[in-house]
């Protein structure tokens, strides 16, 4: 006497008897961009395609560049995650609000902007990846304030997604940012 399980599995096996033979799935993805491609320039182009504003500067000029950007946007209050270098805002005339203890949703919603670093950035897709590491803070910081100023050092830009995955810890929560927010179905405006 066969069990119900054996009968069901037998029927499935019979139904699959004439199926085509499976083929191996190629896993030899393009892991690197060509040597002639300037990944920093490609990243800046792709992020610009998403209507983000890109400002390229040196580490020495970063505080002044950040101050100019924030002043131009009319930012008065900015949330700063733990581990963010003080130098980022050294020249900025803004109220710096720390997220320690964590700010409530209502408090974050009343702040003009946030400034974060990133874990890695991907040139091919124009993606910034945050993993909650030092200077990045929790996910809500990049989502609730109206403006997100992300500091992306050139050495954190890779060419492709596989390269980025090699650098990321899969055990850490990640936020991948590519393009505008798709809230247009609700507010009729892309952010």
XYZ file of N, CA, C and O in Angstrom:
764
model
N 0.849 -1.177 0.000
C 0.000 0.000 0.000
C 0.894 1.240 0.000
O 1.794 1.373 0.808
N 0.631 2.161 -0.924
C 1.426 3.375 -1.004
C 0.750 4.481 -0.196
O -0.467 4.568 -0.115
N 1.602 5.354 0.326
C 1.075 6.484 1.100
C 0.611 7.579 0.144
O 0.940 7.579 -1.055
N -0.156 8.507 0.671
C -0.621 9.642 -0.135
C 0.565 10.435 -0.665
O 0.566 10.884 -1.813
N 1.584 10.557 0.163
C 2.788 11.294 -0.258
C 3.448 10.620 -1.446
O 3.802 11.267 -2.429
N 3.631 9.317 -1.357
C 4.257 8.573 -2.451
C 3.430 8.661 -3.722
O 3.955 8.785 -4.827
N 2.094 8.605 -3.572
C 1.215 8.701 -4.743
C 1.340 10.066 -5.413
O 1.444 10.174 -6.631
N 1.348 11.133 -4.603
C 1.473 12.491 -5.151
C 2.821 12.667 -5.845
O 2.900 13.174 -6.969
N 3.895 12.236 -5.206
C 5.218 12.366 -5.818
C 5.328 11.524 -7.078
O 5.982 11.926 -8.056
N 4.688 10.375 -7.100
C 4.680 9.542 -8.294
C 3.970 10.221 -9.450
O 4.425 10.165 -10.600
N 2.855 10.858 -9.186
C 2.122 11.591 -10.226
C 2.938 12.760 -10.763
O 2.944 13.025 -11.955
N 3.610 13.459 -9.851
C 4.461 14.582 -10.283
C 5.589 14.071 -11.170
O 5.871 14.629 -12.235
N 6.244 12.981 -10.770
C 7.338 12.415 -11.562
C 6.840 11.988 -12.938
O 7.512 12.220 -13.956
N 5.664 11.395 -13.009
C 5.110 10.959 -14.295
C 4.807 12.168 -15.181
O 5.045 12.141 -16.388
N 4.278 13.228 -14.570
C 3.956 14.429 -15.340
C 5.202 15.113 -15.874
O 5.166 15.758 -16.920
N 6.301 14.957 -15.175
C 7.549 15.621 -15.584
C 8.439 14.724 -16.442
O 9.517 15.137 -16.861
N 7.989 13.517 -16.748
C 8.827 12.554 -17.455
C 9.253 13.053 -18.832
O 10.362 12.770 -19.284
N 8.405 13.795 -19.509
C 8.746 14.242 -20.868
C 9.233 15.688 -20.934
O 9.287 16.287 -21.987
N 9.597 16.233 -19.804
C 10.065 17.625 -19.794
C 11.453 17.717 -20.431
O 12.213 16.758 -20.429
N 11.777 18.881 -20.982
C 13.114 19.060 -21.562
C 14.179 18.972 -20.475
O 13.935 19.276 -19.308
N 15.345 18.561 -20.897
C 16.455 18.454 -19.958
C 16.884 19.845 -19.506
O 16.921 20.781 -20.316
N 17.166 19.987 -18.243
C 17.586 21.301 -17.742
C 18.989 21.621 -18.218
O 19.821 20.745 -18.416
N 19.219 22.901 -18.419
C 20.536 23.385 -18.848
C 21.155 24.168 -17.705
O 20.438 24.827 -16.958
N 22.452 24.135 -17.599
C 23.080 24.937 -16.541
C 22.874 26.426 -16.813
O 22.917 26.877 -17.952
N 22.627 27.171 -15.749
C 22.450 28.617 -15.856
C 23.830 29.262 -15.833
O 24.621 29.020 -14.919
N 24.150 30.061 -16.853
C 25.480 30.687 -16.856
C 25.623 31.659 -15.690
O 24.725 32.443 -15.420
N 26.718 31.584 -14.997
C 26.981 32.453 -13.858
C 28.249 33.279 -14.065
O 28.812 33.796 -13.131
N 28.669 33.393 -15.313
C 29.887 34.157 -15.607
C 29.538 35.607 -15.953
O 29.771 36.082 -17.040
N 28.912 36.278 -14.987
C 28.496 37.657 -15.182
C 29.707 38.544 -15.449
O 30.812 38.281 -14.996
N 29.422 39.635 -16.136
C 30.457 40.647 -16.327
C 30.711 41.262 -14.965
O 29.847 41.897 -14.385
N 31.882 41.044 -14.424
C 32.162 41.472 -13.061
C 32.849 42.832 -13.000
O 32.873 43.462 -11.965
N 33.416 43.262 -14.080
C 34.145 44.523 -14.076
C 33.828 45.290 -15.351
O 33.586 44.698 -16.396
N 33.853 46.598 -15.270
C 33.713 47.427 -16.458
C 35.065 47.486 -17.157
O 36.104 47.233 -16.545
N 35.057 47.833 -18.416
C 36.298 47.921 -19.175
C 37.263 48.930 -18.584
O 36.857 49.890 -17.930
N 38.561 48.742 -18.816
C 39.575 49.625 -18.220
C 39.506 51.065 -18.716
O 39.971 51.970 -18.038
N 38.902 51.290 -19.869
C 38.834 52.644 -20.422
C 37.700 53.463 -19.803
O 37.584 54.652 -20.074
N 36.877 52.846 -18.971
C 35.733 53.547 -18.390
C 36.129 54.201 -17.076
O 36.658 53.559 -16.182
N 35.859 55.482 -16.974
C 36.088 56.239 -15.731
C 34.859 56.030 -14.858
O 33.812 56.623 -15.105
N 34.988 55.169 -13.834
C 33.806 54.823 -13.047
C 33.273 55.991 -12.226
O 32.079 56.071 -11.978
N 34.141 56.905 -11.826
C 33.674 58.075 -11.082
C 32.813 58.952 -11.995
O 31.728 59.400 -11.603
N 33.269 59.156 -13.214
C 32.504 59.958 -14.175
C 31.194 59.264 -14.534
O 30.138 59.903 -14.602
N 31.243 57.945 -14.741
C 30.033 57.190 -15.067
C 29.023 57.262 -13.914
O 27.830 57.467 -14.132
N 29.503 57.120 -12.688
C 28.619 57.228 -11.527
C 27.951 58.600 -11.487
O 26.734 58.709 -11.305
N 28.732 59.656 -11.674
C 28.182 61.019 -11.655
C 27.123 61.199 -12.746
O 26.068 61.806 -12.507
N 27.368 60.637 -13.930
C 26.394 60.733 -15.026
C 25.100 60.001 -14.682
O 24.006 60.523 -14.902
N 25.222 58.791 -14.148
C 24.036 57.992 -13.841
C 23.219 58.631 -12.709
O 21.998 58.661 -12.760
N 23.879 59.119 -11.690
C 23.160 59.772 -10.593
C 22.480 61.037 -11.106
O 21.343 61.335 -10.744
N 23.158 61.768 -11.982
C 22.569 62.972 -12.586
C 21.326 62.607 -13.410
O 20.348 63.361 -13.435
N 21.362 61.444 -14.091
C 20.193 60.985 -14.852
C 18.968 60.843 -13.962
O 17.843 60.954 -14.425
N 19.185 60.571 -12.682
C 18.085 60.440 -11.724
C 17.667 61.796 -11.167
O 16.918 61.867 -10.208
N 18.182 62.850 -11.730
C 17.900 64.230 -11.323
C 18.465 64.567 -9.953
O 17.965 65.452 -9.272
N 19.487 63.851 -9.552
C 20.208 64.219 -8.338
C 21.292 65.209 -8.743
O 21.779 65.188 -9.876
N 21.659 66.072 -7.846
C 22.706 67.044 -8.114
C 24.025 66.469 -7.620
O 24.117 65.987 -6.494
N 25.027 66.500 -8.466
C 26.341 65.960 -8.133
C 27.327 67.109 -8.001
O 27.410 67.974 -8.877
N 28.057 67.130 -6.906
C 29.109 68.117 -6.686
C 30.398 67.343 -6.454
O 30.492 66.592 -5.483
N 31.361 67.524 -7.335
C 32.649 66.849 -7.157
C 33.613 67.824 -6.505
O 33.732 68.973 -6.910
N 34.298 67.317 -5.476
C 35.215 68.180 -4.737
C 36.328 67.336 -4.133
O 36.246 66.109 -4.104
N 37.332 68.003 -3.628
C 38.425 67.309 -2.938
C 38.077 67.204 -1.461
O 37.190 67.906 -0.967
N 38.783 66.362 -0.757
C 38.556 66.204 0.686
C 38.834 67.517 1.419
O 38.150 67.855 2.383
N 39.811 68.280 0.935
C 40.139 69.557 1.570
C 39.023 70.574 1.405
O 38.782 71.402 2.278
N 38.348 70.542 0.271
C 37.286 71.513 -0.011
C 35.894 71.020 0.377
O 34.917 71.746 0.197
N 35.810 69.800 0.889
C 34.504 69.222 1.211
C 33.693 70.070 2.197
O 32.515 70.345 1.935
N 34.258 70.531 3.325
C 33.441 71.328 4.251
C 32.843 72.583 3.604
O 31.669 72.899 3.836
N 33.610 73.250 2.793
C 33.104 74.446 2.113
C 32.040 74.111 1.082
O 31.038 74.833 0.950
N 32.235 73.018 0.357
C 31.249 72.586 -0.630
C 29.938 72.221 0.045
O 28.861 72.623 -0.395
N 30.014 71.468 1.146
C 28.811 71.087 1.891
C 28.102 72.337 2.402
O 26.873 72.460 2.290
N 28.848 73.282 2.950
C 28.255 74.526 3.464
C 27.539 75.291 2.352
O 26.417 75.785 2.552
N 28.150 75.370 1.185
C 27.552 76.079 0.048
C 26.266 75.392 -0.405
O 25.258 76.053 -0.681
N 26.301 74.055 -0.476
C 25.113 73.300 -0.890
C 23.971 73.530 0.090
O 22.843 73.835 -0.314
N 24.248 73.385 1.374
C 23.200 73.533 2.387
C 22.631 74.948 2.401
O 21.420 75.128 2.527
N 23.492 75.937 2.263
C 23.013 77.325 2.219
C 22.130 77.548 0.990
O 21.081 78.198 1.080
N 22.542 76.991 -0.144
C 21.773 77.131 -1.380
C 20.404 76.475 -1.308
O 19.456 76.905 -1.974
N 20.293 75.447 -0.505
C 19.018 74.742 -0.340
C 18.166 75.343 0.782
O 17.031 74.924 0.986
N 18.743 76.291 1.507
C 18.015 76.902 2.618
C 17.874 75.978 3.823
O 16.940 76.123 4.610
N 18.812 75.050 3.984
C 18.756 74.105 5.101
C 19.109 74.828 6.393
O 20.138 75.500 6.488
N 18.241 74.684 7.400
C 18.451 75.285 8.705
C 18.846 74.213 9.712
O 19.718 74.412 10.532
N 18.173 73.046 9.631
C 18.435 71.933 10.567
C 18.793 70.690 9.760
O 18.122 70.372 8.776
N 19.829 69.998 10.219
C 20.263 68.778 9.537
C 20.504 67.692 10.569
O 21.055 67.956 11.638
N 20.046 66.483 10.262
C 20.279 65.361 11.172
C 21.600 64.712 10.780
O 21.899 64.530 9.601
N 22.376 64.414 11.800
C 23.715 63.867 11.602
C 23.798 62.499 12.289
O 23.599 62.405 13.504
N 24.082 61.442 11.528
C 24.174 60.117 12.141
C 25.457 59.961 12.950
O 26.447 60.667 12.714
N 25.427 59.036 13.884
C 26.633 58.739 14.646
C 27.752 58.281 13.731
O 27.517 57.578 12.759
N 28.947 58.708 14.035
C 30.111 58.316 13.235
C 30.383 59.212 12.041
O 31.368 59.019 11.342
N 29.518 60.197 11.794
C 29.765 61.125 10.684
C 30.910 62.055 11.081
O 30.889 62.631 12.169
N 31.903 62.220 10.225
C 33.007 63.115 10.555
C 32.538 64.555 10.775
O 31.761 65.093 9.983
N 33.009 65.169 11.821
C 32.649 66.561 12.123
C 33.083 67.490 10.994
O 32.449 68.524 10.762
N 34.126 67.125 10.273
C 34.638 67.963 9.184
C 33.607 68.173 8.080
O 33.630 69.203 7.405
N 32.700 67.223 7.877
C 31.692 67.389 6.828
C 30.914 68.686 7.005
O 30.578 69.349 6.042
N 30.611 69.051 8.237
C 29.783 70.227 8.510
C 30.557 71.344 9.193
O 29.951 72.274 9.734
N 31.879 71.282 9.136
C 32.717 72.257 9.846
C 32.457 73.703 9.414
O 32.542 74.617 10.230
N 32.128 73.906 8.148
C 31.903 75.266 7.642
C 30.423 75.627 7.506
O 30.090 76.730 7.097
N 29.544 74.703 7.815
C 28.107 74.919 7.592
C 27.465 75.666 8.755
O 27.716 75.364 9.916
N 26.636 76.629 8.411
C 25.902 77.403 9.412
C 24.493 76.811 9.540
O 23.511 77.376 9.052
N 24.432 75.626 10.150
C 23.166 74.918 10.329
C 23.113 74.334 11.735
O 24.150 74.107 12.362
N 21.894 74.082 12.203
C 21.733 73.400 13.477
C 21.906 71.903 13.222
O 21.181 71.313 12.413
N 22.862 71.308 13.907
C 23.130 69.885 13.751
C 22.374 69.105 14.825
O 22.583 69.321 16.010
N 21.505 68.224 14.388
C 20.692 67.424 15.298
C 21.220 65.994 15.247
O 21.302 65.396 14.182
N 21.586 65.483 16.405
C 22.096 64.108 16.492
C 20.948 63.124 16.636
O 19.935 63.425 17.258
N 21.119 61.957 16.071
C 20.110 60.901 16.139
C 20.435 59.929 17.270
O 20.372 58.714 17.112
N 20.805 60.484 18.418
C 21.151 59.658 19.571
C 20.674 60.358 20.830
O 21.244 61.392 21.202
N 19.622 59.909 21.458
C 18.840 58.718 21.132
C 18.071 58.927 19.827
O 17.881 60.061 19.379
N 17.595 57.816 19.214
C 16.918 57.929 17.915
C 15.743 58.899 17.945
O 14.915 58.870 18.861
N 15.706 59.759 16.955
C 14.617 60.728 16.830
C 13.342 60.017 16.381
O 13.400 59.016 15.660
N 12.212 60.553 16.778
C 10.932 59.980 16.359
C 10.673 60.335 14.896
O 11.324 61.222 14.321
N 9.690 59.687 14.317
C 9.303 59.985 12.938
C 8.885 61.445 12.823
O 9.271 62.140 11.882
N 8.106 61.929 13.776
C 7.655 63.326 13.752
C 8.848 64.285 13.830
O 8.884 65.303 13.127
N 9.823 63.973 14.682
C 11.004 64.837 14.797
C 11.811 64.825 13.502
O 12.257 65.881 13.035
N 11.994 63.657 12.912
C 12.737 63.575 11.650
C 12.023 64.315 10.530
O 12.658 64.931 9.678
N 10.715 64.271 10.546
C 9.935 64.932 9.505
C 10.062 66.452 9.570
O 9.850 67.138 8.575
N 10.427 66.994 10.720
C 10.584 68.445 10.881
C 12.005 68.921 10.565
O 12.287 70.113 10.664
N 12.887 68.009 10.204
C 14.273 68.372 9.898
C 14.421 68.533 8.392
O 13.881 67.742 7.614
N 15.168 69.557 7.972
C 15.290 69.897 6.557
C 16.065 68.865 5.738
O 15.757 68.641 4.569
N 17.105 68.280 6.340
C 17.999 67.440 5.542
C 18.741 66.456 6.434
O 18.735 66.570 7.658
N 19.388 65.516 5.794
C 20.302 64.597 6.458
C 21.591 64.531 5.647
O 21.581 64.795 4.443
N 22.656 64.189 6.313
C 23.929 63.994 5.641
C 24.443 62.617 6.060
O 24.417 62.284 7.245
N 24.819 61.811 5.084
C 25.333 60.480 5.389
C 26.512 60.165 4.487
O 26.716 60.808 3.461
N 27.214 59.136 4.870
C 28.185 58.522 3.985
C 27.487 57.346 3.320
O 26.256 57.247 3.351
N 28.259 56.433 2.757
C 27.682 55.237 2.152
C 28.651 54.072 2.327
O 29.821 54.269 2.640
N 28.150 52.863 2.119
C 28.992 51.672 2.200
C 29.707 51.456 0.875
O 30.878 51.089 0.837
N 28.989 51.694 -0.211
C 29.535 51.525 -1.562
C 28.601 52.238 -2.529
O 27.437 52.494 -2.207
N 29.114 52.578 -3.705
C 28.303 53.176 -4.763
C 28.621 52.436 -6.056
O 29.754 51.989 -6.265
N 27.629 52.308 -6.929
C 27.764 51.511 -8.152
C 27.628 52.418 -9.364
O 26.570 53.008 -9.598
N 28.699 52.494 -10.159
C 28.719 53.385 -11.318
C 27.718 52.958 -12.388
O 26.992 53.788 -12.932
N 27.665 51.688 -12.711
C 26.827 51.195 -13.801
C 25.346 51.528 -13.604
O 24.636 51.822 -14.552
N 24.891 51.506 -12.366
C 23.474 51.738 -12.077
C 23.203 53.069 -11.389
O 22.039 53.423 -11.195
N 24.240 53.784 -10.988
C 24.044 55.032 -10.254
C 23.405 54.794 -8.898
O 22.571 55.571 -8.444
N 23.808 53.728 -8.241
C 23.203 53.315 -6.974
C 24.115 53.636 -5.805
O 25.325 53.417 -5.880
N 23.524 54.115 -4.718
C 24.234 54.333 -3.464
C 23.703 53.289 -2.491
O 22.489 53.109 -2.369
N 24.605 52.588 -1.811
C 24.186 51.560 -0.865
C 24.581 51.988 0.543
O 25.751 52.274 0.805
N 23.598 52.024 1.432
C 23.827 52.304 2.844
C 23.635 51.003 3.607
O 22.737 50.218 3.285
N 24.488 50.773 4.606
C 24.326 49.551 5.412
C 24.306 49.848 6.911
O 24.507 48.959 7.720
N 24.034 51.084 7.251
C 23.940 51.452 8.664
C 25.278 51.558 9.367
O 25.331 51.648 10.582
N 26.353 51.558 8.611
C 27.684 51.678 9.198
C 27.945 53.084 9.716
O 27.078 53.968 9.652
N 29.160 53.319 10.243
C 29.506 54.646 10.774
C 29.263 55.746 9.733
O 29.635 55.605 8.568
N 28.616 56.803 10.178
C 28.345 57.925 9.287
C 27.139 57.725 8.388
O 26.829 58.581 7.569
N 26.444 56.597 8.527
C 25.282 56.332 7.679
C 23.974 56.347 8.459
O 22.945 56.735 7.937
N 24.028 55.916 9.698
C 22.829 55.920 10.523
C 21.808 54.883 10.104
O 22.048 54.057 9.238
N 20.663 54.976 10.723
C 19.588 54.031 10.425
C 18.841 54.454 9.165
O 18.964 55.594 8.704
N 18.083 53.547 8.620
C 17.409 53.739 7.335
C 16.510 54.976 7.325
O 16.431 55.692 6.332
N 15.814 55.232 8.400
C 14.870 56.355 8.453
C 15.550 57.690 8.155
O 14.914 58.606 7.631
N 16.825 57.807 8.454
C 17.523 59.081 8.218
C 17.599 59.418 6.732
O 17.621 60.590 6.368
N 17.681 58.408 5.891
C 17.762 58.671 4.457
C 16.385 58.757 3.802
O 16.286 59.084 2.625
N 15.338 58.480 4.561
C 13.995 58.450 3.985
C 13.095 59.607 4.403
O 12.289 60.073 3.611
N 13.205 60.070 5.641
C 12.233 61.050 6.142
C 12.565 62.511 5.861
O 11.693 63.244 5.411
N 13.779 62.994 6.136
C 14.044 64.399 5.804
C 13.916 64.624 4.292
O 14.166 63.715 3.489
N 13.512 65.822 3.907
C 13.269 66.126 2.492
C 14.518 66.059 1.621
O 14.424 65.791 0.430
N 15.661 66.314 2.190
C 16.910 66.311 1.426
C 17.887 65.311 2.037
O 18.013 65.208 3.245
N 18.593 64.612 1.169
C 19.624 63.661 1.611
C 20.917 64.019 0.893
O 21.020 63.900 -0.317
N 21.877 64.494 1.643
C 23.192 64.801 1.118
C 24.077 63.613 1.455
O 24.310 63.309 2.621
N 24.552 62.914 0.431
C 25.354 61.711 0.642
C 26.785 61.964 0.178
O 27.014 62.364 -0.968
N 27.726 61.755 1.082
C 29.140 61.913 0.766
C 29.635 60.574 0.209
O 29.573 59.548 0.895
N 30.096 60.579 -1.042
C 30.534 59.364 -1.718
C 32.001 59.513 -2.110
O 32.313 60.084 -3.146
N 32.919 59.003 -1.286
C 34.328 59.060 -1.657
C 34.598 58.215 -2.916
O 33.984 57.156 -3.107
N 35.488 58.684 -3.766
C 35.776 58.002 -5.023
C 36.206 56.553 -4.816
O 35.892 55.685 -5.635
N 36.900 56.262 -3.708
C 37.369 54.889 -3.498
C 36.249 53.929 -3.095
O 36.471 52.717 -3.023
N 35.050 54.446 -2.857
C 33.909 53.578 -2.560
C 33.043 53.319 -3.790
O 32.039 52.628 -3.711
N 33.428 53.875 -4.933
C 32.673 53.665 -6.166
C 33.255 52.462 -6.902
O 34.459 52.396 -7.154
N 32.374 51.513 -7.217
C 32.760 50.340 -8.011
C 31.992 50.386 -9.320
O 31.016 51.128 -9.455
N 32.395 49.568 -10.263
C 31.761 49.591 -11.573
C 30.430 48.879 -11.649
O 29.479 49.388 -12.234
N 30.345 47.678 -11.063
C 29.182 46.826 -11.274
C 28.559 46.338 -9.963
O 29.189 46.404 -8.905
N 27.353 45.820 -10.067
C 26.657 45.273 -8.901
C 27.434 44.107 -8.290
O 27.591 44.047 -7.064
N 27.952 43.151 -9.098
C 28.738 42.073 -8.479
C 29.936 42.585 -7.666
O 30.247 42.046 -6.614
N 30.583 43.637 -8.139
C 31.689 44.217 -7.376
C 31.195 44.777 -6.043
O 31.864 44.641 -5.019
N 30.035 45.417 -6.067
C 29.475 45.970 -4.838
C 29.141 44.849 -3.862
O 29.427 44.952 -2.670
N 28.550 43.789 -4.358
C 28.173 42.672 -3.495
C 29.387 42.056 -2.815
O 29.305 41.605 -1.673
N 30.525 42.053 -3.501
C 31.758 41.528 -2.906
C 32.194 42.357 -1.699
O 32.819 41.842 -0.783
N 31.854 43.646 -1.699
C 32.268 44.543 -0.618
C 31.278 44.597 0.553
O 31.612 45.100 1.613
N 30.064 44.162 0.319
C 29.014 44.301 1.331
C 28.914 43.064 2.215
O 29.140 41.947 1.767
N 28.547 43.299 3.459
C 28.310 42.223 4.406
C 26.834 41.844 4.292
O 25.961 42.651 4.627
N 26.518 40.629 3.816
C 25.118 40.261 3.618
C 24.316 40.170 4.912
O 23.091 40.114 4.871
N 24.986 40.192 6.042
C 24.280 40.128 7.324
C 23.797 41.500 7.782
O 23.026 41.606 8.737
N 24.241 42.559 7.127
C 23.833 43.916 7.513
C 22.606 44.336 6.698
O 22.521 44.046 5.506
N 21.692 45.047 7.324
C 20.539 45.598 6.601
C 21.047 46.638 5.611
O 21.922 47.440 5.941
N 20.537 46.599 4.402
C 21.020 47.497 3.360
C 19.877 48.296 2.759
O 18.764 47.805 2.623
N 20.199 49.522 2.384
C 19.280 50.370 1.645
C 19.970 50.729 0.342
O 21.036 51.344 0.355
N 19.375 50.340 -0.778
C 19.923 50.628 -2.098
C 19.112 51.787 -2.674
O 17.898 51.686 -2.824
N 19.797 52.874 -2.989
C 19.122 54.073 -3.475
C 19.490 54.288 -4.938
O 20.651 54.518 -5.268
N 18.483 54.190 -5.805
C 18.658 54.410 -7.242
C 17.458 55.180 -7.755
O 16.358 54.650 -7.780
N 17.664 56.390 -8.136
C 16.595 57.158 -8.747
C 15.632 57.764 -7.757
O 15.752 57.594 -6.559
N 14.650 58.468 -8.290
C 13.694 59.169 -7.440
C 12.728 58.199 -6.772
O 12.521 57.082 -7.234
N 12.128 58.649 -5.709
C 11.122 57.864 -5.006
C 9.880 57.759 -5.872
O 9.475 58.715 -6.515
N 9.282 56.593 -5.876
C 8.097 56.384 -6.700
C 6.826 56.690 -5.916
O 5.951 55.861 -5.775
N 6.727 57.904 -5.413
C 5.526 58.304 -4.681
C 4.552 59.025 -5.599
O 3.545 59.533 -5.145
N 4.843 59.067 -6.891
C 4.006 59.841 -7.797
C 2.585 59.305 -7.888
O 1.667 60.032 -8.234
N 2.395 58.036 -7.556
C 1.037 57.503 -7.604
C 0.165 58.062 -6.479
O -1.050 58.022 -6.563
N 0.782 58.588 -5.438
C 0.032 59.125 -4.320
C 0.007 60.660 -4.372
O -1.049 61.289 -4.363
N 1.161 61.253 -4.447
C 1.267 62.711 -4.368
C 1.387 63.383 -5.739
O 1.495 64.582 -5.829
N 1.417 62.599 -6.786
C 1.571 63.086 -8.142
C 2.838 63.900 -8.355
O 2.892 64.787 -9.182
N 3.860 63.550 -7.602
C 5.145 64.239 -7.722
C 6.256 63.251 -7.389
O 6.213 62.581 -6.377
N 7.235 63.165 -8.297
C 8.380 62.286 -8.018
C 9.362 63.038 -7.141
O 9.612 64.216 -7.327
N 9.911 62.353 -6.156
C 10.803 62.971 -5.185
C 12.200 62.418 -5.371
O 12.369 61.216 -5.477
